[in-house]
GROMACS .gro file of C-alpha atoms in nm:
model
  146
    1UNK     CA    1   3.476   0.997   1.657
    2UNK     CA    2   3.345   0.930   1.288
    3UNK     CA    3   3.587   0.992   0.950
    4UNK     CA    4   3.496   1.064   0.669
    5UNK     CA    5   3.621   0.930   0.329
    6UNK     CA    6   3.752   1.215   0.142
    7UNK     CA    7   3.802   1.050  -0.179
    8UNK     CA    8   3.615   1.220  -0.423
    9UNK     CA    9   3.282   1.050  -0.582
   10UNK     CA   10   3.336   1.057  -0.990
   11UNK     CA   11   2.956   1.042  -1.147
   12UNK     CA   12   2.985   0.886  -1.481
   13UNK     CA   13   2.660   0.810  -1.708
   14UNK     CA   14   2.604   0.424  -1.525
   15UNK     CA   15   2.593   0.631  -1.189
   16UNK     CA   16   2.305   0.810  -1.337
   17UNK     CA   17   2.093   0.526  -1.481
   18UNK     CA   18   1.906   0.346  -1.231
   19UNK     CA   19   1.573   0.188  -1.292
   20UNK     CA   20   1.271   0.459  -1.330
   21UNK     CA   21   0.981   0.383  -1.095
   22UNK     CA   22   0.661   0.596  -1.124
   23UNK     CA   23   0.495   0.688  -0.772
   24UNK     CA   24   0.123   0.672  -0.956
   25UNK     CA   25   0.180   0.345  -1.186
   26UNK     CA   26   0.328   0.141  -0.918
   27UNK     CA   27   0.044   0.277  -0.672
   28UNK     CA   28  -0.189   0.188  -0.950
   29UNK     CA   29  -0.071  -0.188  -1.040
   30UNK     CA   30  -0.048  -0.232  -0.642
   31UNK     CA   31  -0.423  -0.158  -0.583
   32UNK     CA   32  -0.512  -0.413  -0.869
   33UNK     CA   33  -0.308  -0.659  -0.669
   34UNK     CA   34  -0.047  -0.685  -0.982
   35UNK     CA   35   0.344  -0.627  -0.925
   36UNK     CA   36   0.438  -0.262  -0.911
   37UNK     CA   37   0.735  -0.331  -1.166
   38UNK     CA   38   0.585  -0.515  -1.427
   39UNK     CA   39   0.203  -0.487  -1.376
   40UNK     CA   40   0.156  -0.874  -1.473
   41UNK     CA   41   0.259  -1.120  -1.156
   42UNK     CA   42   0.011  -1.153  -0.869
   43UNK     CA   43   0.105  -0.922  -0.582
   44UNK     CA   44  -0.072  -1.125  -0.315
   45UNK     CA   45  -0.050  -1.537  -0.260
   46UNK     CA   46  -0.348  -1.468   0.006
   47UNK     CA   47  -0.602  -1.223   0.120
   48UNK     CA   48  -0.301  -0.996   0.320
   49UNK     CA   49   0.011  -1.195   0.239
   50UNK     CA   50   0.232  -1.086  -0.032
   51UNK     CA   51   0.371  -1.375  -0.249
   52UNK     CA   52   0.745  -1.392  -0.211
   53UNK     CA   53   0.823  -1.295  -0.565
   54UNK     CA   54   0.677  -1.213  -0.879
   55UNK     CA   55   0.656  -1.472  -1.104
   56UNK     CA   56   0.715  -1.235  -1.407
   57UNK     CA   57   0.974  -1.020  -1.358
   58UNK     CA   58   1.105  -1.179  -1.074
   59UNK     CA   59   1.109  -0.880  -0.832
   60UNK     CA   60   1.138  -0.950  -0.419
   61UNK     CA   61   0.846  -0.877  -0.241
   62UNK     CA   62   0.954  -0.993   0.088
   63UNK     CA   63   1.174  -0.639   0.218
   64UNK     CA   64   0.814  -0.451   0.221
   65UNK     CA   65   0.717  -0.303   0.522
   66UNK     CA   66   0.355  -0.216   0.529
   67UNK     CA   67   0.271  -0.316   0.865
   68UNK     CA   68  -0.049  -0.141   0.970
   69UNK     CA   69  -0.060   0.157   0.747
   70UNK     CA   70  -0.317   0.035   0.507
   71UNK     CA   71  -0.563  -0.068   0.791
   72UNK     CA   72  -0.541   0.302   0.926
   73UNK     CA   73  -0.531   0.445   0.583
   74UNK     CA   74  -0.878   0.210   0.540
   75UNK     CA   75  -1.037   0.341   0.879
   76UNK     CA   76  -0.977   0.677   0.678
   77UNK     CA   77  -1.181   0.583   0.359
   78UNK     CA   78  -1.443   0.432   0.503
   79UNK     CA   79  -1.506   0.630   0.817
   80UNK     CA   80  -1.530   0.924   0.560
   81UNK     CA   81  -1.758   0.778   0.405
   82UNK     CA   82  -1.981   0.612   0.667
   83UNK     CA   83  -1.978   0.888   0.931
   84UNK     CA   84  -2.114   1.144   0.701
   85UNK     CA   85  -2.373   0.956   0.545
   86UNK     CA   86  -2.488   0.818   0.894
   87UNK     CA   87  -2.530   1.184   1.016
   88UNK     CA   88  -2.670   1.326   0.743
   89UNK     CA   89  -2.994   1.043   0.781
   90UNK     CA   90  -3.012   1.068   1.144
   91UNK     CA   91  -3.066   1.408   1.134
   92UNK     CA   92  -3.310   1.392   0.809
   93UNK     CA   93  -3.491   1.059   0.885
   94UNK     CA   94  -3.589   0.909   1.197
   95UNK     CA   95  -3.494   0.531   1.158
   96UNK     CA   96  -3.542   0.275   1.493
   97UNK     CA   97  -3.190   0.156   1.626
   98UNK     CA   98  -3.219  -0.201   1.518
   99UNK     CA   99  -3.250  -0.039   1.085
  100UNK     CA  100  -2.952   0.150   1.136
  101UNK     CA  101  -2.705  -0.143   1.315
  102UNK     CA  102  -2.859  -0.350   1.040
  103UNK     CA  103  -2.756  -0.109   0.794
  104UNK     CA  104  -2.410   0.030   0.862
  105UNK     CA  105  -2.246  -0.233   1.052
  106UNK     CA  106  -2.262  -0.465   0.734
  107UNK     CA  107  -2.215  -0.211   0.532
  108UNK     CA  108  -1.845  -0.057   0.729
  109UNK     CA  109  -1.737  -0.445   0.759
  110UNK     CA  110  -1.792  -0.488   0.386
  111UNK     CA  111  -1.617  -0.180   0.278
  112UNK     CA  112  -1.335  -0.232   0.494
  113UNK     CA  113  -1.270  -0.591   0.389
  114UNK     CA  114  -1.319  -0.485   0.021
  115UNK     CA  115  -1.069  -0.213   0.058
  116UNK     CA  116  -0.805  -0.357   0.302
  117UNK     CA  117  -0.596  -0.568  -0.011
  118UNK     CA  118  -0.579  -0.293  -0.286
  119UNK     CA  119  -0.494  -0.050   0.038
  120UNK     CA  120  -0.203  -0.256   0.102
  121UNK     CA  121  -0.093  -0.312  -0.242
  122UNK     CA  122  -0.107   0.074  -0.301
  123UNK     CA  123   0.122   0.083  -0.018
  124UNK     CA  124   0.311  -0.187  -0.138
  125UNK     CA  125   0.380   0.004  -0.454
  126UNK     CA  126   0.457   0.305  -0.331
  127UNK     CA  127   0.711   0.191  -0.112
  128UNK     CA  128   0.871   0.018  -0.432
  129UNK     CA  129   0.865   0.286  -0.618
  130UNK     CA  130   1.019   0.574  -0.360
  131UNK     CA  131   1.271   0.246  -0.289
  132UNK     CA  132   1.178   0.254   0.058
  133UNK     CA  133   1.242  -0.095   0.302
  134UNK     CA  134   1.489  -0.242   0.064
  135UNK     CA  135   1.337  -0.199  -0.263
  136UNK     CA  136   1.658  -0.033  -0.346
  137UNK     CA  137   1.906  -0.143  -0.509
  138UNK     CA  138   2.186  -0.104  -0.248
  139UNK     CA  139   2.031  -0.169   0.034
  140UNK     CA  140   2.250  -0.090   0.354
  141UNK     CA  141   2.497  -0.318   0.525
  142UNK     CA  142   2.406  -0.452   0.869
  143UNK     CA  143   2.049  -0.448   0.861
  144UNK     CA  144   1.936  -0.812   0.892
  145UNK     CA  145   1.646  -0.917   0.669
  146UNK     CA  146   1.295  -0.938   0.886
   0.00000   0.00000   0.00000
């Protein structure tokens, strides 16, 4: 059986300031590889691996959880892109086989590559700035760090 504390929670005006984080900026500063907080320190210490901190503002980068969310948000994009445009010339043009596997398969790899970091920095951001995967500031007891 679970109690309940009844003491009663008294909101005073520290319990109301916390830190303002704004979905679109952080998005925004994430895609241009840059922290979400400050917009300045390098998000990314390799292609795919966030750096531990930011060297700015000092903000912890390691409790992010992206996992594969920007690859299938990248599928998205590009097979939106790519699918269309492949239909709408095969059914307008006749091009041999070999012209379109030499066109769209370098084409897809390229996009996805080009897309796959500022994908996962968006991500990155967004999860910092809904304080999602211990980008809060009390994160919860008991939950060992990954």
């Amino acid at each position: 059986m679970v109690t309940m504390s009844t003491a009663p929670k008294i909101w005073t005006r520290e319990t109301g300031l916390v830190e303002k984080r704004d979905v679109f900026t952080a998005m925004k500063r994430g895609f241009r590889g840059r922290c979400p907080r400050c917009g300045e320190g390098k998000l990314f210490r390799a292609f795919l691996k966030t750096a531990d901190n930011c060297a700015v503002c000092a903000l912890d980068f390691t409790p992010h959880r992206a996992d594969d969310l920007p690859a299938y948000l990248v599928i998205v994009i590009v097979g939106h892109i790519v699918v269309p445009t492949i239909l709408w010339i095969e059914t307008n043009y006749t091009t041999p086989v070999w012209l379109s596997f030499v066109a769209y398969l370098p084409f897809t790899f390229f996009a996805s590559l080009g897309l796959l970091q500022p994908v996962k920095g968006a991500v990155v951001g967004l999860q910092w700035a809904l304080r999602m995967h211990g980008f809060d500031e009390n994160p919860p007891d008991g939950i060992p760090p990954v």
